[in-house]
Amino acid sequence: MRLWSGNTASGLATWALPFVLGLAVLDRTIGAATLGLLLAARTAGFLVAVAVGGVLADRYSRRGVVLWAGLSAAAATPLLAVGLGRSLPLMLAAAVVAGAGQGACRPAFQALTAEVVDEDRRQAANAAMTLSVRATTLAGPSLTALLAVVLDAWALLLGIGVLWLVAALVPGPGARRPRTEAAGAGADGTGDDVPRRRPSFFAEFAEGLREARRHPWFLAGLGALTVVISTGYSATGVALPLVSRDKYDTGVVLAAAMTAYTLGALGGAVVVARWRPRAQGWAALAGLGLYGFAPLSLLLPVHWAVVVAAYAVAGIGIELFNVPWFTATQREVEADKLARVSSLDFMLSYGLAPLGLALIAPAIEHFGARPVLAVCAVLCFAAPAAAALVPSARGFSRRPATGAAAPND
């Protein structure tokens, strides 16, 4: 429960920051260009810290990394509030630190879950965590809008800082892990007096990459997820508002589709908490492929209700993928390398999403929305299908279905 509460608080704080900064644009405290710079600075901090955090969480205590990452983000958020509309350098520095706290937390929380939750309960635990994040995403805008009636952006940013304090302080301790021996062993096994040098950061990160390469299903699934997020997710993020305005002449379609996506994700999390298909990897990749219906619905001449339904299906599918994906990674990856492998996951999948947005927006302007959406829909369907061709993708495991040990690659 404590781990769930901390992870939920970090997820809510992560989501709330751009929303609150958007409110600051609406009340003219900052401009749209400043908002773009702040979000870019946060993303830069995230990308750097997610790699560093993965190494530190495997090298030291996962609980300690969560603590210091959360405290860093909690300290940066009030500084962001102090600089709001007054000092752009202060705001940018605070945004980088807040993003770094978010980035370092992600792989540490993933590895900490594997430490404190028994293997047979991890899928339900991962589903509960994603369920809480989706619920806050659904209720968050309305709650924040209500709070904005009586509180300004400065006070709301302080509230985000409090959420980061909860994320840092509430989770319980993780399991004790054996420390690396300080002294090396001699040829005769008696040891020597020469201290063993700890590998460099880059060497330890490379070790995580080698561990990821030992799992072909992980590389294939990560490739598919990266394609879907950087093309389909980004394209619909740009195109959905345009289609809602130009094709249906109303903003209701935009709001309804995004609400349907979140509701679908909630439903998917509920289903996958207990669903254990025999070919779990194939089922998860099929769920990921369902996102292709979102750009496809924006492309075709259909009633707006079909667009809303397509987004609901996409939401269901993304959680049918996410929960088994996290659970399989926690099960299959060596425990002392789990945070580094998880950091690679977040770096490539969600870290490249801003790049997708940056490239797809001008592509839509140059080629038009229809061809861009068509290409994105094809990629969203094809990438998971290609990943499913990898033999170990069937069960997200290097071990054969019979349960016998698989030979080393």
mmCIF file of C-alpha atoms in Angstrom:
data_model
loop_
_atom_site.group_PDB
_atom_site.id
_atom_site.type_symbol
_atom_site.label_atom_id
_atom_site.label_comp_id
_atom_site.label_asym_id
_atom_site.label_seq_id
_atom_site.Cartn_x
_atom_site.Cartn_y
_atom_site.Cartn_z
ATOM 1 C CA MET A 1 0.000 0.000 0.000
ATOM 2 C CA ARG A 2 2.833 2.408 0.842
ATOM 3 C CA LEU A 3 4.600 1.652 -2.430
ATOM 4 C CA TRP A 4 1.330 2.122 -4.324
ATOM 5 C CA SER A 5 0.711 5.457 -2.596
ATOM 6 C CA GLY A 6 4.191 6.750 -3.380
ATOM 7 C CA ASN A 7 4.048 5.666 -7.015
ATOM 8 C CA THR A 8 0.589 7.195 -7.401
ATOM 9 C CA ALA A 9 1.770 10.497 -5.916
ATOM 10 C CA SER A 10 4.729 10.606 -8.308
ATOM 11 C CA GLY A 11 2.477 9.834 -11.275
ATOM 12 C CA LEU A 12 0.011 12.549 -10.291
ATOM 13 C CA ALA A 13 2.823 15.090 -9.783
ATOM 14 C CA THR A 14 4.303 14.185 -13.167
ATOM 15 C CA TRP A 15 0.972 14.690 -14.911
ATOM 16 C CA ALA A 16 -0.004 17.840 -13.015
ATOM 17 C CA LEU A 17 3.064 19.971 -13.757
ATOM 18 C CA PRO A 18 2.418 20.655 -17.485
ATOM 19 C CA PHE A 19 -1.298 21.146 -16.742
ATOM 20 C CA VAL A 20 -0.608 23.752 -14.066
ATOM 21 C CA LEU A 21 1.939 25.486 -16.281
ATOM 22 C CA GLY A 22 -0.745 25.552 -18.959
ATOM 23 C CA LEU A 23 -3.012 27.364 -16.525
ATOM 24 C CA ALA A 24 -0.198 29.883 -16.019
ATOM 25 C CA VAL A 25 -0.302 30.532 -19.767
ATOM 26 C CA LEU A 26 -4.053 31.079 -19.629
ATOM 27 C CA ASP A 27 -3.751 33.704 -16.902
ATOM 28 C CA ARG A 28 -0.827 35.297 -18.806
ATOM 29 C CA THR A 29 1.720 34.691 -16.044
ATOM 30 C CA ILE A 30 3.974 33.101 -18.675
ATOM 31 C CA GLY A 31 3.787 32.921 -22.457
ATOM 32 C CA ALA A 32 3.373 29.935 -24.756
ATOM 33 C CA ALA A 33 7.036 30.110 -25.798
ATOM 34 C CA THR A 34 8.110 29.970 -22.152
ATOM 35 C CA LEU A 35 5.843 26.963 -21.600
ATOM 36 C CA GLY A 36 7.545 25.172 -24.496
ATOM 37 C CA LEU A 37 10.981 25.903 -23.067
ATOM 38 C CA LEU A 38 9.994 24.690 -19.611
ATOM 39 C CA LEU A 39 8.559 21.422 -20.929
ATOM 40 C CA ALA A 40 11.665 20.901 -23.083
ATOM 41 C CA ALA A 41 13.893 21.518 -20.047
ATOM 42 C CA ARG A 42 11.904 19.028 -17.999
ATOM 43 C CA THR A 43 12.219 16.428 -20.764
ATOM 44 C CA ALA A 44 15.985 16.991 -20.945
ATOM 45 C CA GLY A 45 16.295 16.463 -17.199
ATOM 46 C CA PHE A 46 14.175 13.320 -17.457
ATOM 47 C CA LEU A 47 16.268 11.764 -20.231
ATOM 48 C CA VAL A 48 19.561 12.323 -18.441
ATOM 49 C CA ALA A 49 18.333 11.240 -15.019
ATOM 50 C CA VAL A 50 16.488 8.122 -16.153
ATOM 51 C CA ALA A 51 19.804 6.633 -17.297
ATOM 52 C CA VAL A 52 21.697 7.812 -14.222
ATOM 53 C CA GLY A 53 18.876 6.696 -11.931
ATOM 54 C CA GLY A 54 18.881 3.218 -13.404
ATOM 55 C CA VAL A 55 22.585 2.763 -12.674
ATOM 56 C CA LEU A 56 22.306 4.228 -9.157
ATOM 57 C CA ALA A 57 19.261 2.089 -8.310
ATOM 58 C CA ASP A 58 21.177 -1.070 -9.251
ATOM 59 C CA ARG A 59 24.371 0.106 -7.558
ATOM 60 C CA TYR A 60 22.833 1.336 -4.307
ATOM 61 C CA SER A 61 19.424 1.165 -2.615
ATOM 62 C CA ARG A 62 16.355 1.432 -4.866
ATOM 63 C CA ARG A 63 14.493 2.962 -1.930
ATOM 64 C CA GLY A 64 17.283 5.504 -1.489
ATOM 65 C CA VAL A 65 17.080 6.551 -5.144
ATOM 66 C CA VAL A 66 13.302 7.032 -4.833
ATOM 67 C CA LEU A 67 13.867 9.122 -1.700
ATOM 68 C CA TRP A 68 16.481 11.469 -3.136
ATOM 69 C CA ALA A 69 14.804 11.751 -6.534
ATOM 70 C CA GLY A 70 11.496 12.640 -4.899
ATOM 71 C CA LEU A 71 13.139 15.144 -2.553
ATOM 72 C CA SER A 72 14.931 16.786 -5.491
ATOM 73 C CA ALA A 73 11.681 17.208 -7.411
ATOM 74 C CA ALA A 74 9.948 18.442 -4.247
ATOM 75 C CA ALA A 75 12.647 21.091 -3.726
ATOM 76 C CA ALA A 76 12.644 22.169 -7.387
ATOM 77 C CA THR A 77 8.900 22.751 -7.641
ATOM 78 C CA PRO A 78 8.750 25.699 -5.175
ATOM 79 C CA LEU A 79 11.732 27.239 -6.999
ATOM 80 C CA LEU A 80 9.727 26.970 -10.197
ATOM 81 C CA ALA A 81 6.896 28.782 -8.430
ATOM 82 C CA VAL A 82 9.249 31.514 -7.190
ATOM 83 C CA GLY A 83 10.574 32.107 -10.694
ATOM 84 C CA LEU A 84 7.144 31.984 -12.343
ATOM 85 C CA GLY A 85 6.869 35.053 -14.523
ATOM 86 C CA ARG A 86 9.943 36.616 -12.888
ATOM 87 C CA SER A 87 13.095 34.690 -13.794
ATOM 88 C CA LEU A 88 13.305 32.439 -16.845
ATOM 89 C CA PRO A 89 16.761 31.004 -15.897
ATOM 90 C CA LEU A 90 15.458 30.014 -12.450
ATOM 91 C CA MET A 91 12.367 28.396 -13.968
ATOM 92 C CA LEU A 92 14.451 26.478 -16.510
ATOM 93 C CA ALA A 93 16.870 25.215 -13.866
ATOM 94 C CA ALA A 94 13.984 24.144 -11.632
ATOM 95 C CA ALA A 95 12.267 22.400 -14.551
ATOM 96 C CA VAL A 96 15.447 20.433 -15.314
ATOM 97 C CA VAL A 97 15.732 19.289 -11.687
ATOM 98 C CA ALA A 98 12.021 18.396 -11.524
ATOM 99 C CA GLY A 99 12.388 16.349 -14.709
ATOM 100 C CA ALA A 100 15.483 14.686 -13.289
ATOM 101 C CA GLY A 101 13.570 13.678 -10.168
ATOM 102 C CA GLN A 102 10.827 12.216 -12.312
ATOM 103 C CA GLY A 103 13.315 10.357 -14.508
ATOM 104 C CA ALA A 104 15.308 8.871 -11.640
ATOM 105 C CA CYS A 105 12.111 7.698 -9.915
ATOM 106 C CA ARG A 106 10.793 5.648 -12.837
ATOM 107 C CA PRO A 107 13.354 2.797 -13.020
ATOM 108 C CA ALA A 108 13.807 2.821 -9.242
ATOM 109 C CA PHE A 109 10.068 2.313 -8.661
ATOM 110 C CA GLN A 110 10.021 -0.517 -11.218
ATOM 111 C CA ALA A 111 12.878 -2.315 -9.491
ATOM 112 C CA LEU A 112 11.490 -1.583 -6.018
ATOM 113 C CA THR A 113 8.198 -3.229 -6.988
ATOM 114 C CA ALA A 114 10.076 -6.428 -7.829
ATOM 115 C CA GLU A 115 11.784 -6.270 -4.428
ATOM 116 C CA VAL A 116 8.723 -5.844 -2.234
ATOM 117 C CA VAL A 117 5.985 -7.710 -4.149
ATOM 118 C CA ASP A 118 5.946 -11.503 -4.533
ATOM 119 C CA GLU A 119 6.170 -12.718 -8.119
ATOM 120 C CA ASP A 120 2.673 -14.209 -8.222
ATOM 121 C CA ARG A 121 1.192 -10.851 -7.147
ATOM 122 C CA ARG A 122 3.208 -8.499 -9.352
ATOM 123 C CA GLN A 123 0.799 -8.376 -12.268
ATOM 124 C CA ALA A 124 -2.031 -7.358 -9.958
ATOM 125 C CA ALA A 125 0.282 -4.828 -8.271
ATOM 126 C CA ASN A 126 1.355 -3.317 -11.592
ATOM 127 C CA ALA A 127 -2.283 -3.154 -12.669
ATOM 128 C CA ALA A 128 -3.200 -1.382 -9.430
ATOM 129 C CA MET A 129 -0.460 1.190 -9.975
ATOM 130 C CA THR A 130 -1.437 1.964 -13.545
ATOM 131 C CA LEU A 131 -5.106 1.999 -12.504
ATOM 132 C CA SER A 132 -4.395 4.723 -9.951
ATOM 133 C CA VAL A 133 -2.454 6.817 -12.460
ATOM 134 C CA ARG A 134 -5.243 6.543 -15.047
ATOM 135 C CA ALA A 135 -7.856 7.455 -12.443
ATOM 136 C CA THR A 136 -5.944 10.566 -11.430
ATOM 137 C CA THR A 137 -5.478 11.478 -15.095
ATOM 138 C CA LEU A 138 -9.246 11.270 -15.552
ATOM 139 C CA ALA A 139 -10.192 13.183 -12.420
ATOM 140 C CA GLY A 140 -7.163 15.455 -12.305
ATOM 141 C CA PRO A 141 -8.182 18.099 -14.872
ATOM 142 C CA SER A 142 -11.555 18.666 -13.236
ATOM 143 C CA LEU A 143 -10.050 18.776 -9.743
ATOM 144 C CA THR A 144 -7.268 21.128 -10.826
ATOM 145 C CA ALA A 145 -9.723 23.383 -12.634
ATOM 146 C CA LEU A 146 -11.807 23.593 -9.463
ATOM 147 C CA LEU A 147 -8.742 24.357 -7.353
ATOM 148 C CA ALA A 148 -7.696 27.011 -9.867
ATOM 149 C CA VAL A 149 -10.861 28.943 -9.009
ATOM 150 C CA VAL A 150 -9.509 29.640 -5.514
ATOM 151 C CA LEU A 151 -5.765 29.031 -5.952
ATOM 152 C CA ASP A 152 -3.270 30.539 -8.374
ATOM 153 C CA ALA A 153 -0.579 28.654 -10.293
ATOM 154 C CA TRP A 154 1.968 29.454 -7.560
ATOM 155 C CA ALA A 155 -0.086 27.646 -4.900
ATOM 156 C CA LEU A 156 -0.826 24.729 -7.229
ATOM 157 C CA LEU A 157 2.898 24.278 -7.877
ATOM 158 C CA LEU A 158 3.480 24.093 -4.139
ATOM 159 C CA GLY A 159 0.845 21.343 -4.054
ATOM 160 C CA ILE A 160 2.853 19.428 -6.659
ATOM 161 C CA GLY A 161 5.866 19.765 -4.375
ATOM 162 C CA VAL A 162 3.844 18.164 -1.578
ATOM 163 C CA LEU A 163 2.990 15.257 -3.893
ATOM 164 C CA TRP A 164 6.693 14.719 -4.536
ATOM 165 C CA LEU A 165 7.304 14.685 -0.787
ATOM 166 C CA VAL A 166 4.705 11.918 -0.482
ATOM 167 C CA ALA A 167 6.417 9.986 -3.288
ATOM 168 C CA ALA A 168 9.774 10.359 -1.537
ATOM 169 C CA LEU A 169 8.791 9.624 2.059
ATOM 170 C CA VAL A 170 5.827 7.231 2.024
ATOM 171 C CA PRO A 171 7.134 4.024 0.303
ATOM 172 C CA GLY A 172 8.453 1.425 2.706
ATOM 173 C CA PRO A 173 11.971 -0.032 2.657
ATOM 174 C CA GLY A 174 12.935 -2.427 -0.070
ATOM 175 C CA ALA A 175 14.512 -5.834 0.421
ATOM 176 C CA ARG A 176 18.138 -6.006 1.474
ATOM 177 C CA ARG A 177 20.417 -6.816 -1.435
ATOM 178 C CA PRO A 178 23.970 -8.120 -1.122
ATOM 179 C CA ARG A 179 26.577 -5.422 -1.651
ATOM 180 C CA THR A 180 29.436 -5.801 -4.097
ATOM 181 C CA GLU A 181 32.521 -7.132 -2.315
ATOM 182 C CA ALA A 182 35.052 -4.415 -1.542
ATOM 183 C CA ALA A 183 38.039 -6.698 -1.976
ATOM 184 C CA GLY A 184 38.867 -8.980 -4.821
ATOM 185 C CA ALA A 185 39.568 -12.683 -4.433
ATOM 186 C CA GLY A 186 42.989 -13.995 -5.157
ATOM 187 C CA ALA A 187 43.775 -16.952 -7.354
ATOM 188 C CA ASP A 188 43.928 -19.191 -4.321
ATOM 189 C CA GLY A 189 40.522 -18.023 -3.111
ATOM 190 C CA THR A 190 41.931 -16.468 0.028
ATOM 191 C CA GLY A 191 41.448 -12.880 -1.145
ATOM 192 C CA ASP A 192 43.957 -10.061 -1.278
ATOM 193 C CA ASP A 193 44.371 -6.567 0.034
ATOM 194 C CA VAL A 194 43.768 -4.817 -3.304
ATOM 195 C CA PRO A 195 40.370 -3.086 -3.325
ATOM 196 C CA ARG A 196 38.169 -4.010 -6.222
ATOM 197 C CA ARG A 197 37.509 -0.930 -8.346
ATOM 198 C CA ARG A 198 33.874 -0.252 -8.991
ATOM 199 C CA PRO A 199 33.082 -0.152 -12.719
ATOM 200 C CA SER A 200 32.504 3.276 -14.219
ATOM 201 C CA PHE A 201 29.023 4.628 -14.832
ATOM 202 C CA PHE A 202 29.282 3.884 -18.550
ATOM 203 C CA ALA A 203 30.517 0.355 -17.888
ATOM 204 C CA GLU A 204 27.575 -0.330 -15.591
ATOM 205 C CA PHE A 205 25.125 1.174 -18.081
ATOM 206 C CA ALA A 206 26.654 -0.982 -20.821
ATOM 207 C CA GLU A 207 26.157 -3.999 -18.568
ATOM 208 C CA GLY A 208 22.468 -3.136 -18.475
ATOM 209 C CA LEU A 209 22.430 -2.965 -22.266
ATOM 210 C CA ARG A 210 24.018 -6.419 -22.458
ATOM 211 C CA GLU A 211 21.366 -7.753 -20.100
ATOM 212 C CA ALA A 212 18.647 -6.288 -22.316
ATOM 213 C CA ARG A 213 20.209 -7.977 -25.351
ATOM 214 C CA ARG A 214 19.913 -11.345 -23.589
ATOM 215 C CA HIS A 215 16.143 -11.044 -23.921
ATOM 216 C CA PRO A 216 15.088 -10.845 -27.595
ATOM 217 C CA TRP A 217 11.447 -10.459 -26.600
ATOM 218 C CA PHE A 218 12.366 -7.306 -24.648
ATOM 219 C CA LEU A 219 14.186 -5.700 -27.572
ATOM 220 C CA ALA A 220 11.340 -6.559 -29.941
ATOM 221 C CA GLY A 221 8.641 -5.305 -27.583
ATOM 222 C CA LEU A 222 10.558 -2.134 -26.795
ATOM 223 C CA GLY A 223 11.002 -1.445 -30.491
ATOM 224 C CA ALA A 224 7.274 -1.878 -31.089
ATOM 225 C CA LEU A 225 6.359 0.323 -28.121
ATOM 226 C CA THR A 226 8.748 3.055 -29.262
ATOM 227 C CA VAL A 227 7.264 3.035 -32.765
ATOM 228 C CA VAL A 228 3.686 3.215 -31.488
ATOM 229 C CA ILE A 229 4.376 6.053 -29.062
ATOM 230 C CA SER A 230 6.623 8.123 -31.333
ATOM 231 C CA THR A 231 4.305 7.801 -34.360
ATOM 232 C CA GLY A 232 0.747 6.896 -33.442
ATOM 233 C CA TYR A 233 0.592 8.572 -30.045
ATOM 234 C CA SER A 234 2.365 11.685 -31.280
ATOM 235 C CA ALA A 235 0.376 11.900 -34.511
ATOM 236 C CA THR A 236 -2.964 11.674 -32.801
ATOM 237 C CA GLY A 237 -1.789 14.208 -30.213
ATOM 238 C CA VAL A 238 -1.246 16.697 -33.031
ATOM 239 C CA ALA A 239 -4.020 15.601 -35.397
ATOM 240 C CA LEU A 240 -6.893 14.985 -32.978
ATOM 241 C CA PRO A 241 -7.392 18.686 -32.118
ATOM 242 C CA LEU A 242 -7.203 19.572 -35.826
ATOM 243 C CA VAL A 243 -9.693 16.876 -36.844
ATOM 244 C CA SER A 244 -12.031 17.805 -34.002
ATOM 245 C CA ARG A 245 -12.015 21.435 -35.142
ATOM 246 C CA ASP A 246 -11.909 21.120 -38.926
ATOM 247 C CA LYS A 247 -13.800 17.889 -39.606
ATOM 248 C CA TYR A 248 -16.417 17.877 -36.849
ATOM 249 C CA ASP A 249 -16.473 21.631 -36.104
ATOM 250 C CA THR A 250 -16.480 21.122 -32.349
ATOM 251 C CA GLY A 251 -14.058 20.672 -29.508
ATOM 252 C CA VAL A 252 -16.337 18.065 -27.950
ATOM 253 C CA VAL A 253 -14.781 15.293 -30.032
ATOM 254 C CA LEU A 254 -11.333 16.114 -28.625
ATOM 255 C CA ALA A 255 -12.554 16.004 -25.023
ATOM 256 C CA ALA A 256 -14.697 12.905 -25.577
ATOM 257 C CA ALA A 257 -11.915 10.966 -27.311
ATOM 258 C CA MET A 258 -9.349 11.689 -24.614
ATOM 259 C CA THR A 259 -11.848 10.802 -21.894
ATOM 260 C CA ALA A 260 -12.701 7.571 -23.708
ATOM 261 C CA TYR A 261 -9.010 6.716 -23.963
ATOM 262 C CA THR A 262 -8.540 7.086 -20.212
ATOM 263 C CA LEU A 263 -11.722 5.150 -19.426
ATOM 264 C CA GLY A 264 -10.592 2.410 -21.780
ATOM 265 C CA ALA A 265 -7.216 2.280 -20.047
ATOM 266 C CA LEU A 266 -8.964 1.976 -16.682
ATOM 267 C CA GLY A 267 -10.994 -0.937 -18.021
ATOM 268 C CA GLY A 268 -7.902 -2.550 -19.512
ATOM 269 C CA ALA A 269 -6.070 -2.325 -16.188
ATOM 270 C CA VAL A 270 -8.986 -3.983 -14.401
ATOM 271 C CA VAL A 271 -9.116 -6.812 -16.947
ATOM 272 C CA VAL A 272 -5.380 -7.497 -17.049
ATOM 273 C CA ALA A 273 -5.067 -7.571 -13.255
ATOM 274 C CA ARG A 274 -6.484 -11.115 -13.338
ATOM 275 C CA TRP A 275 -6.279 -12.197 -16.980
ATOM 276 C CA ARG A 276 -3.478 -14.684 -17.651
ATOM 277 C CA PRO A 277 -3.581 -15.770 -21.329
ATOM 278 C CA ARG A 278 -1.345 -18.712 -22.229
ATOM 279 C CA ALA A 279 0.491 -16.660 -24.872
ATOM 280 C CA GLN A 280 0.747 -13.557 -22.725
ATOM 281 C CA GLY A 281 3.334 -11.826 -24.904
ATOM 282 C CA TRP A 282 1.274 -12.215 -28.064
ATOM 283 C CA ALA A 283 -1.825 -10.993 -26.244
ATOM 284 C CA ALA A 284 0.081 -7.946 -24.967
ATOM 285 C CA LEU A 285 1.463 -7.113 -28.415
ATOM 286 C CA ALA A 286 -2.015 -7.496 -29.913
ATOM 287 C CA GLY A 287 -3.237 -5.012 -27.326
ATOM 288 C CA LEU A 288 -0.463 -2.588 -28.290
ATOM 289 C CA GLY A 289 -1.465 -2.921 -31.930
ATOM 290 C CA LEU A 290 -4.981 -1.764 -31.090
ATOM 291 C CA TYR A 291 -3.595 1.774 -30.894
ATOM 292 C CA GLY A 292 -3.580 1.779 -34.689
ATOM 293 C CA PHE A 293 -7.349 2.260 -34.645
ATOM 294 C CA ALA A 294 -6.879 5.754 -33.199
ATOM 295 C CA PRO A 295 -5.059 7.321 -36.198
ATOM 296 C CA LEU A 296 -7.142 5.154 -38.535
ATOM 297 C CA SER A 297 -10.386 6.604 -37.166
ATOM 298 C CA LEU A 298 -9.094 10.147 -37.726
ATOM 299 C CA LEU A 299 -8.269 9.243 -41.310
ATOM 300 C CA LEU A 300 -11.567 7.672 -42.354
ATOM 301 C CA PRO A 301 -14.867 9.494 -43.059
ATOM 302 C CA VAL A 302 -16.692 8.167 -39.999
ATOM 303 C CA HIS A 303 -19.127 9.501 -37.430
ATOM 304 C CA TRP A 304 -17.462 11.155 -34.451
ATOM 305 C CA ALA A 305 -18.740 8.354 -32.214
ATOM 306 C CA VAL A 306 -16.465 5.939 -34.093
ATOM 307 C CA VAL A 307 -13.480 8.142 -33.237
ATOM 308 C CA VAL A 308 -14.438 8.075 -29.570
ATOM 309 C CA ALA A 309 -14.874 4.290 -29.673
ATOM 310 C CA ALA A 310 -11.491 3.876 -31.396
ATOM 311 C CA TYR A 311 -9.793 5.828 -28.628
ATOM 312 C CA ALA A 312 -11.511 3.688 -25.996
ATOM 313 C CA VAL A 313 -10.178 0.562 -27.756
ATOM 314 C CA ALA A 314 -6.697 2.105 -27.899
ATOM 315 C CA GLY A 315 -6.850 2.810 -24.166
ATOM 316 C CA ILE A 316 -7.826 -0.785 -23.400
ATOM 317 C CA GLY A 317 -5.030 -2.067 -25.595
ATOM 318 C CA ILE A 318 -2.275 0.055 -24.100
ATOM 319 C CA GLU A 319 -2.892 -1.381 -20.627
ATOM 320 C CA LEU A 320 -3.229 -4.915 -21.996
ATOM 321 C CA PHE A 321 0.362 -4.319 -23.076
ATOM 322 C CA ASN A 322 1.798 -2.194 -20.256
ATOM 323 C CA VAL A 323 0.964 -4.396 -17.271
ATOM 324 C CA PRO A 324 2.266 -7.732 -18.679
ATOM 325 C CA TRP A 325 5.277 -5.864 -20.076
ATOM 326 C CA PHE A 326 6.290 -4.445 -16.704
ATOM 327 C CA THR A 327 5.585 -7.767 -14.981
ATOM 328 C CA ALA A 328 7.633 -9.769 -17.480
ATOM 329 C CA THR A 329 10.559 -7.371 -17.197
ATOM 330 C CA GLN A 330 10.513 -7.704 -13.401
ATOM 331 C CA ARG A 331 10.382 -11.499 -13.717
ATOM 332 C CA GLU A 332 12.882 -12.176 -16.491
ATOM 333 C CA VAL A 333 15.623 -9.587 -16.036
ATOM 334 C CA GLU A 334 18.350 -10.313 -13.486
ATOM 335 C CA ALA A 335 17.451 -8.547 -10.250
ATOM 336 C CA ASP A 336 20.704 -6.610 -9.961
ATOM 337 C CA LYS A 337 20.270 -5.167 -13.481
ATOM 338 C CA LEU A 338 16.521 -4.532 -13.444
ATOM 339 C CA ALA A 339 16.662 -0.765 -12.880
ATOM 340 C CA ARG A 340 19.136 -0.273 -15.743
ATOM 341 C CA VAL A 341 17.020 -2.292 -18.159
ATOM 342 C CA SER A 342 13.896 -0.400 -17.031
ATOM 343 C CA SER A 343 15.699 2.898 -17.592
ATOM 344 C CA LEU A 344 16.380 1.833 -21.186
ATOM 345 C CA ASP A 345 12.663 1.152 -21.547
ATOM 346 C CA PHE A 346 11.675 4.660 -20.399
ATOM 347 C CA MET A 347 14.476 6.370 -22.341
ATOM 348 C CA LEU A 348 13.479 4.941 -25.700
ATOM 349 C CA SER A 349 9.715 4.647 -25.420
ATOM 350 C CA TYR A 350 8.552 7.748 -23.566
ATOM 351 C CA GLY A 351 11.771 9.712 -23.953
ATOM 352 C CA LEU A 352 11.447 9.794 -27.749
ATOM 353 C CA ALA A 353 7.800 10.916 -27.687
ATOM 354 C CA PRO A 354 8.723 14.646 -27.772
ATOM 355 C CA LEU A 355 10.891 13.963 -30.828
ATOM 356 C CA GLY A 356 7.904 12.340 -32.507
ATOM 357 C CA LEU A 357 5.772 15.390 -31.751
ATOM 358 C CA ALA A 358 8.463 17.705 -33.083
ATOM 359 C CA LEU A 359 8.744 15.793 -36.384
ATOM 360 C CA ILE A 360 5.101 14.943 -36.998
ATOM 361 C CA ALA A 361 3.748 18.479 -36.601
ATOM 362 C CA PRO A 362 5.743 19.841 -39.578
ATOM 363 C CA ALA A 363 5.058 16.617 -41.518
ATOM 364 C CA ILE A 364 1.316 17.236 -41.200
ATOM 365 C CA GLU A 365 1.807 20.828 -42.339
ATOM 366 C CA HIS A 366 3.867 19.714 -45.353
ATOM 367 C CA PHE A 367 2.090 16.531 -46.483
ATOM 368 C CA GLY A 368 -1.330 16.966 -44.901
ATOM 369 C CA ALA A 369 -2.953 15.017 -42.085
ATOM 370 C CA ARG A 370 -4.305 12.117 -44.171
ATOM 371 C CA PRO A 371 -1.031 10.624 -45.488
ATOM 372 C CA VAL A 372 0.712 11.129 -42.137
ATOM 373 C CA LEU A 373 -2.129 9.431 -40.270
ATOM 374 C CA ALA A 374 -2.172 6.588 -42.808
ATOM 375 C CA VAL A 375 1.545 5.911 -42.336
ATOM 376 C CA CYS A 376 1.196 6.094 -38.555
ATOM 377 C CA ALA A 377 -1.752 3.675 -38.529
ATOM 378 C CA VAL A 378 0.181 1.166 -40.638
ATOM 379 C CA LEU A 379 3.210 1.425 -38.342
ATOM 380 C CA CYS A 380 1.066 0.981 -35.222
ATOM 381 C CA PHE A 381 -0.365 -2.253 -36.616
ATOM 382 C CA ALA A 382 2.854 -3.524 -38.196
ATOM 383 C CA ALA A 383 5.378 -2.901 -35.408
ATOM 384 C CA PRO A 384 3.699 -5.146 -32.772
ATOM 385 C CA ALA A 385 3.024 -7.781 -35.450
ATOM 386 C CA ALA A 386 6.716 -7.798 -36.371
ATOM 387 C CA ALA A 387 7.703 -8.031 -32.694
ATOM 388 C CA ALA A 388 5.415 -11.051 -32.291
ATOM 389 C CA LEU A 389 7.534 -12.941 -34.851
ATOM 390 C CA VAL A 390 10.400 -13.146 -32.366
ATOM 391 C CA PRO A 391 10.060 -16.653 -30.842
ATOM 392 C CA SER A 392 10.469 -15.587 -27.226
ATOM 393 C CA ALA A 393 7.816 -12.874 -27.659
ATOM 394 C CA ARG A 394 5.051 -15.480 -27.311
ATOM 395 C CA GLY A 395 5.323 -15.512 -23.538
ATOM 396 C CA PHE A 396 7.654 -12.560 -22.939
ATOM 397 C CA SER A 397 10.194 -15.081 -21.714
ATOM 398 C CA ARG A 398 13.427 -16.733 -22.850
ATOM 399 C CA ARG A 399 12.203 -19.892 -21.159
ATOM 400 C CA PRO A 400 10.115 -22.298 -23.260
ATOM 401 C CA ALA A 401 6.446 -22.778 -22.450
ATOM 402 C CA THR A 402 7.127 -26.198 -20.913
ATOM 403 C CA GLY A 403 8.949 -24.470 -18.053
ATOM 404 C CA ALA A 404 12.304 -26.093 -18.862
ATOM 405 C CA ALA A 405 15.341 -23.893 -18.583
ATOM 406 C CA ALA A 406 16.276 -22.172 -21.810
ATOM 407 C CA PRO A 407 19.836 -22.388 -23.056
ATOM 408 C CA ASN A 408 21.934 -19.259 -22.983
ATOM 409 C CA ASP A 409 21.928 -17.161 -26.125
#
